PDB file of C-alpha atoms in Angstrom:
ATOM      1  CA  MET A   1     111.471  93.666 157.868  1.00 60.00           C
ATOM      2  CA  LYS A   2     114.167  97.251 157.273  1.00 63.00           C
ATOM      3  CA  ASN A   3     115.302  95.174 153.924  1.00 61.00           C
ATOM      4  CA  PHE A   4     111.343  95.032 153.559  1.00 55.00           C
ATOM      5  CA  PHE A   5     111.099  98.903 153.904  1.00 52.00           C
ATOM      6  CA  LYS A   6     114.269  99.540 151.995  1.00 59.00           C
ATOM      7  CA  ILE A   7     113.231  97.830 149.391  1.00 60.00           C
ATOM      8  CA  LEU A   8     109.497  99.223 149.074  1.00 51.00           C
ATOM      9  CA  GLY A   9     110.740 101.720 149.526  1.00 56.00           C
ATOM     10  CA  ILE A  10     113.232 101.841 146.163  1.00 60.00           C
ATOM     11  CA  SER A  11     110.007 100.329 144.129  1.00 55.00           C
ATOM     12  CA  ALA A  12     107.704 103.347 144.651  1.00 53.00           C
ATOM     13  CA  PHE A  13     110.704 105.317 144.268  1.00 53.00           C
ATOM     14  CA  VAL A  14     111.132 103.453 140.653  1.00 51.00           C
ATOM     15  CA  LEU A  15     107.282 104.083 140.244  1.00 50.00           C
ATOM     16  CA  GLY A  16     107.358 107.530 140.511  1.00 50.00           C
ATOM     17  CA  VAL A  17     109.444 108.480 138.255  1.00 45.00           C
ATOM     18  CA  THR A  18     108.678 106.338 135.903  1.00 45.00           C
ATOM     19  CA  ALA A  19     104.969 107.246 136.537  1.00 44.00           C
ATOM     20  CA  CYS A  20     106.184 111.547 135.708  1.00 45.00           C
ATOM     21  CA  ALA A  21     108.207 110.778 132.914  1.00 41.00           C
ATOM     22  CA  GLY A  22     105.285 109.178 130.664  1.00 44.00           C
ATOM     23  CA  GLY A  23     103.722 112.173 129.658  1.00 50.00           C
ATOM     24  CA  LYS A  24     105.325 113.752 127.134  1.00 63.00           C
ATOM     25  CA  GLU A  25     105.563 117.924 126.586  1.00 73.00           C
ATOM     26  CA  TYR A  26     104.916 119.645 124.446  1.00 83.00           C
ATOM     27  CA  LEU A  27     106.225 123.298 123.857  1.00 90.00           C
ATOM     28  CA  LEU A  28     104.727 125.335 120.932  1.00 94.00           C
ATOM     29  CA  GLU A  29     106.937 127.361 118.978  1.00 94.00           C
ATOM     30  CA  LYS A  30     106.180 131.393 118.964  1.00 94.00           C
ATOM     31  CA  ASN A  31     107.980 132.336 115.904  1.00 94.00           C
ATOM     32  CA  PRO A  32     108.796 128.840 113.630  1.00 95.00           C
ATOM     33  CA  PRO A  33     111.251 129.043 110.867  1.00 95.00           C
ATOM     34  CA  PHE A  34     108.782 129.620 107.865  1.00 96.00           C
ATOM     35  CA  SER A  35     105.744 131.119 106.994  1.00 96.00           C
ATOM     36  CA  ILE A  36     102.020 130.089 107.223  1.00 96.00           C
ATOM     37  CA  LYS A  37     101.445 131.892 103.757  1.00 96.00           C
ATOM     38  CA  GLU A  38      97.734 129.797 103.606  1.00 97.00           C
ATOM     39  CA  ALA A  39      95.276 127.727 105.532  1.00 98.00           C
ATOM     40  CA  TYR A  40      92.370 126.563 105.651  1.00 98.00           C
ATOM     41  CA  PHE A  41      89.908 123.272 105.977  1.00 97.00           C
ATOM     42  CA  GLN A  42      87.343 122.070 103.944  1.00 97.00           C
ATOM     43  CA  LYS A  43      84.522 119.045 104.658  1.00 95.00           C
ATOM     44  CA  TRP A  44      84.006 116.154 102.364  1.00 93.00           C
ATOM     45  CA  VAL A  45      81.013 113.929 101.542  1.00 91.00           C
ATOM     46  CA  ALA A  46      80.678 111.002  99.588  1.00 86.00           C
ATOM     47  CA  GLY A  47      78.234 110.910  96.911  1.00 77.00           C
ATOM     48  CA  VAL A  48      77.046 106.910  97.416  1.00 76.00           C
ATOM     49  CA  GLN A  49      75.770 105.087 100.486  1.00 72.00           C
ATOM     50  CA  GLY A  50      79.130 103.690 102.954  1.00 71.00           C
ATOM     51  CA  GLY A  51      81.684 106.370 100.702  1.00 76.00           C
ATOM     52  CA  GLY A  52      82.742 107.992 104.290  1.00 84.00           C
ATOM     53  CA  SER A  53      82.899 111.606 104.924  1.00 89.00           C
ATOM     54  CA  GLY A  54      85.748 113.635 106.797  1.00 92.00           C
ATOM     55  CA  THR A  55      87.850 116.907 106.386  1.00 95.00           C
ATOM     56  CA  ASN A  56      90.819 118.255 104.714  1.00 96.00           C
ATOM     57  CA  LEU A  57      93.776 120.299 105.440  1.00 97.00           C
ATOM     58  CA  HIS A  58      95.721 122.548 102.875  1.00 98.00           C
ATOM     59  CA  ILE A  59      98.139 124.711 104.604  1.00 98.00           C
ATOM     60  CA  THR A  60     100.808 126.217 102.062  1.00 98.00           C
ATOM     61  CA  LEU A  61     103.807 127.827 103.509  1.00 97.00           C
ATOM     62  CA  SER A  62     106.269 130.326 102.045  1.00 96.00           C
ATOM     63  CA  ASN A  63     110.441 130.673 103.524  1.00 94.00           C
ATOM     64  CA  ILE A  64     111.035 127.344 104.675  1.00 91.00           C
ATOM     65  CA  LYS A  65     114.291 125.886 104.493  1.00 90.00           C
ATOM     66  CA  GLU A  66     115.954 123.003 103.123  1.00 89.00           C
ATOM     67  CA  ASP A  67     116.517 122.015 106.730  1.00 92.00           C
ATOM     68  CA  ILE A  68     113.385 121.638 107.787  1.00 95.00           C
ATOM     69  CA  THR A  69     110.792 118.323 107.419  1.00 96.00           C
ATOM     70  CA  ILE A  70     106.735 118.765 108.713  1.00 97.00           C
ATOM     71  CA  GLU A  71     106.353 115.533 109.358  1.00 97.00           C
ATOM     72  CA  GLU A  72     102.383 115.095 110.753  1.00 96.00           C
ATOM     73  CA  ILE A  73      99.757 117.978 111.309  1.00 97.00           C
ATOM     74  CA  TYR A  74      97.382 118.081 114.615  1.00 96.00           C
ATOM     75  CA  PHE A  75      93.359 118.445 113.874  1.00 95.00           C
ATOM     76  CA  GLY A  76      90.759 118.192 116.046  1.00 90.00           C
ATOM     77  CA  ASP A  77      91.039 115.486 118.190  1.00 89.00           C
ATOM     78  CA  LYS A  78      93.091 113.452 115.336  1.00 91.00           C
ATOM     79  CA  LEU A  79      96.280 112.778 114.136  1.00 93.00           C
ATOM     80  CA  ALA A  80      97.381 113.009 110.294  1.00 94.00           C
ATOM     81  CA  LYS A  81     100.760 112.514 108.232  1.00 96.00           C
ATOM     82  CA  ALA A  82     102.023 115.893 106.160  1.00 97.00           C
ATOM     83  CA  ASN A  83     101.536 114.665 102.868  1.00 97.00           C
ATOM     84  CA  LYS A  84     103.801 116.877 100.079  1.00 96.00           C
ATOM     85  CA  ASN A  85     102.134 118.171  97.014  1.00 95.00           C
ATOM     86  CA  PRO A  86     104.522 116.794  94.353  1.00 94.00           C
ATOM     87  CA  GLN A  87     103.170 120.426  91.930  1.00 95.00           C
ATOM     88  CA  ASN A  88     103.415 123.144  94.559  1.00 94.00           C
ATOM     89  CA  ILE A  89     106.574 122.310  97.083  1.00 92.00           C
ATOM     90  CA  ASP A  90     105.172 125.040  99.330  1.00 95.00           C
ATOM     91  CA  LEU A  91     101.947 123.884 100.446  1.00 97.00           C
ATOM     92  CA  TYR A  92     101.434 120.185 102.647  1.00 98.00           C
ATOM     93  CA  THR A  93      97.746 118.173 103.176  1.00 98.00           C
ATOM     94  CA  ALA A  94      96.134 116.579 105.718  1.00 97.00           C
ATOM     95  CA  ASN A  95      93.777 113.778 105.201  1.00 95.00           C
ATOM     96  CA  PHE A  96      91.321 112.642 108.081  1.00 92.00           C
ATOM     97  CA  LEU A  97      88.674 110.680 107.975  1.00 88.00           C
ATOM     98  CA  ASN A  98      85.276 110.963 110.426  1.00 85.00           C
ATOM     99  CA  ASP A  99      85.065 107.154 112.504  1.00 73.00           C
ATOM    100  CA  THR A 100      82.713 105.857 110.423  1.00 66.00           C
ATOM    101  CA  ASN A 101      84.954 105.000 108.133  1.00 51.00           C
ATOM    102  CA  ARG A 102      87.326 103.183 109.794  1.00 57.00           C
ATOM    103  CA  ASP A 103      87.239  99.496 108.585  1.00 61.00           C
ATOM    104  CA  ILE A 104      87.364  97.280 111.847  1.00 63.00           C
ATOM    105  CA  ILE A 105      87.886  93.690 112.045  1.00 64.00           C
ATOM    106  CA  MET A 106      85.872  91.606 113.837  1.00 69.00           C
ATOM    107  CA  ASP A 107      86.067  87.921 114.495  1.00 66.00           C
ATOM    108  CA  GLY A 108      86.501  85.837 117.352  1.00 71.00           C
ATOM    109  CA  ASP A 109      90.070  85.573 116.477  1.00 72.00           C
ATOM    110  CA  ALA A 110      92.032  88.036 117.728  1.00 71.00           C
ATOM    111  CA  THR A 111      95.217  87.598 115.503  1.00 74.00           C
ATOM    112  CA  LYS A 112      93.026  88.996 112.867  1.00 66.00           C
ATOM    113  CA  GLU A 113      91.595  91.089 115.004  1.00 64.00           C
ATOM    114  CA  ALA A 114      94.914  92.437 116.522  1.00 68.00           C
ATOM    115  CA  LYS A 115      95.078  93.951 112.571  1.00 65.00           C
ATOM    116  CA  ASN A 116      93.013  96.678 113.634  1.00 66.00           C
ATOM    117  CA  VAL A 117      94.815 100.222 113.708  1.00 64.00           C
ATOM    118  CA  ILE A 118      95.019 102.498 116.551  1.00 66.00           C
ATOM    119  CA  PRO A 119      93.787 106.705 115.983  1.00 63.00           C
ATOM    120  CA  GLN A 120      95.938 108.162 117.096  1.00 64.00           C
ATOM    121  CA  VAL A 121      94.981 111.128 119.019  1.00 71.00           C
ATOM    122  CA  SER A 122      96.414 114.416 118.917  1.00 76.00           C
ATOM    123  CA  PRO A 123      97.556 115.587 122.668  1.00 85.00           C
ATOM    124  CA  PHE A 124      96.707 119.159 122.281  1.00 89.00           C
ATOM    125  CA  SER A 125      93.063 121.392 123.036  1.00 87.00           C
ATOM    126  CA  LEU A 126      92.359 122.388 120.065  1.00 92.00           C
ATOM    127  CA  SER A 127      89.160 124.506 118.953  1.00 90.00           C
ATOM    128  CA  GLU A 128      87.837 123.705 114.828  1.00 90.00           C
ATOM    129  CA  LYS A 129      89.788 126.509 113.726  1.00 95.00           C
ATOM    130  CA  GLU A 130      93.213 125.846 114.422  1.00 96.00           C
ATOM    131  CA  ALA A 131      96.038 122.814 114.042  1.00 96.00           C
ATOM    132  CA  VAL A 132      99.504 122.065 115.216  1.00 97.00           C
ATOM    133  CA  ILE A 133     101.905 121.712 112.340  1.00 97.00           C
ATOM    134  CA  SER A 134     104.631 119.099 114.536  1.00 97.00           C
ATOM    135  CA  TYR A 135     107.479 119.772 112.032  1.00 97.00           C
ATOM    136  CA  SER A 136     111.673 118.423 112.511  1.00 97.00           C
ATOM    137  CA  ILE A 137     115.310 120.199 111.854  1.00 95.00           C
ATOM    138  CA  LYS A 138     117.883 118.374 112.047  1.00 92.00           C
ATOM    139  CA  GLY A 139     115.968 116.047 114.149  1.00 91.00           C
ATOM    140  CA  GLU A 140     114.407 117.590 116.629  1.00 95.00           C
ATOM    141  CA  MET A 141     111.062 117.824 117.028  1.00 96.00           C
ATOM    142  CA  TYR A 142     108.545 121.554 117.160  1.00 97.00           C
ATOM    143  CA  TYR A 143     105.032 122.301 117.202  1.00 97.00           C
ATOM    144  CA  TYR A 144     103.900 125.364 116.134  1.00 97.00           C
ATOM    145  CA  LYS A 145      99.869 126.452 116.406  1.00 96.00           C
ATOM    146  CA  ILE A 146      97.959 127.828 113.629  1.00 96.00           C
ATOM    147  CA  THR A 147      94.798 129.429 114.811  1.00 94.00           C
ATOM    148  CA  ASN A 148      91.794 131.874 112.244  1.00 92.00           C
ATOM    149  CA  LEU A 149      91.994 128.374 109.834  1.00 96.00           C
ATOM    150  CA  ASP A 150      89.753 129.389 106.864  1.00 97.00           C
ATOM    151  CA  GLU A 151      86.941 126.686 106.412  1.00 96.00           C
ATOM    152  CA  LYS A 152      86.254 126.101 102.325  1.00 96.00           C
ATOM    153  CA  PRO A 153      82.767 125.823 102.106  1.00 95.00           C
ATOM    154  CA  ILE A 154      81.889 121.200 101.945  1.00 92.00           C
ATOM    155  CA  LEU A 155      82.837 119.490  99.264  1.00 90.00           C
ATOM    156  CA  ALA A 156      79.743 117.278  98.245  1.00 88.00           C
ATOM    157  CA  TYR A 157      80.873 114.662  95.675  1.00 83.00           C
ATOM    158  CA  PRO A 158      78.451 113.231  93.161  1.00 80.00           C
ATOM    159  CA  SER A 159      76.528 110.336  93.549  1.00 69.00           C
ATOM    160  CA  SER A 160      76.558 108.733  90.207  1.00 57.00           C
ATOM    161  CA  ASN A 161      79.793 108.756  87.760  1.00 57.00           C
ATOM    162  CA  PRO A 162      80.392 111.866  85.675  1.00 56.00           C
ATOM    163  CA  ASN A 163      80.683 109.769  82.844  1.00 58.00           C
ATOM    164  CA  GLY A 164      77.225 108.724  82.706  1.00 54.00           C
ATOM    165  CA  ARG A 165      77.866 104.615  83.621  1.00 56.00           C
ATOM    166  CA  ASN A 166      77.132 103.663  86.538  1.00 50.00           C
TER     167      ASN A 166
END
């Protein structure tokens, strides 16, 4: 009986410690090693049915050092990879598709359904005009919140071919 309580106590301790370690703490930096020159988002909608819709986020940085890598951008309740613009190395974009754009495989075969991509969810509580940039310096991750994002007018793509060939 003594061993039973000892094992029970150790099990409870291990479960308690591992449960606490499950949540990751995201500390926001107050003074990042770069400046935000411009930051805005622009919603878009395709002109054809099934073409989808989403939001593109654009962030232009200045004074960014070579050892800093911009990793991901959190916007709303979503997360996307930060894409560096090859023509403008200070510009980063992130593309957020609305959920209706996702291709979901529905099949009786579980192995085919396993190919569905699980949407990545932001751990931050952000308003519509806020975003968080994750960046790394020498392998260590940092987070910076951008507030007061500008919103550009919606971009509505045309429903017909601009060359006149449908």
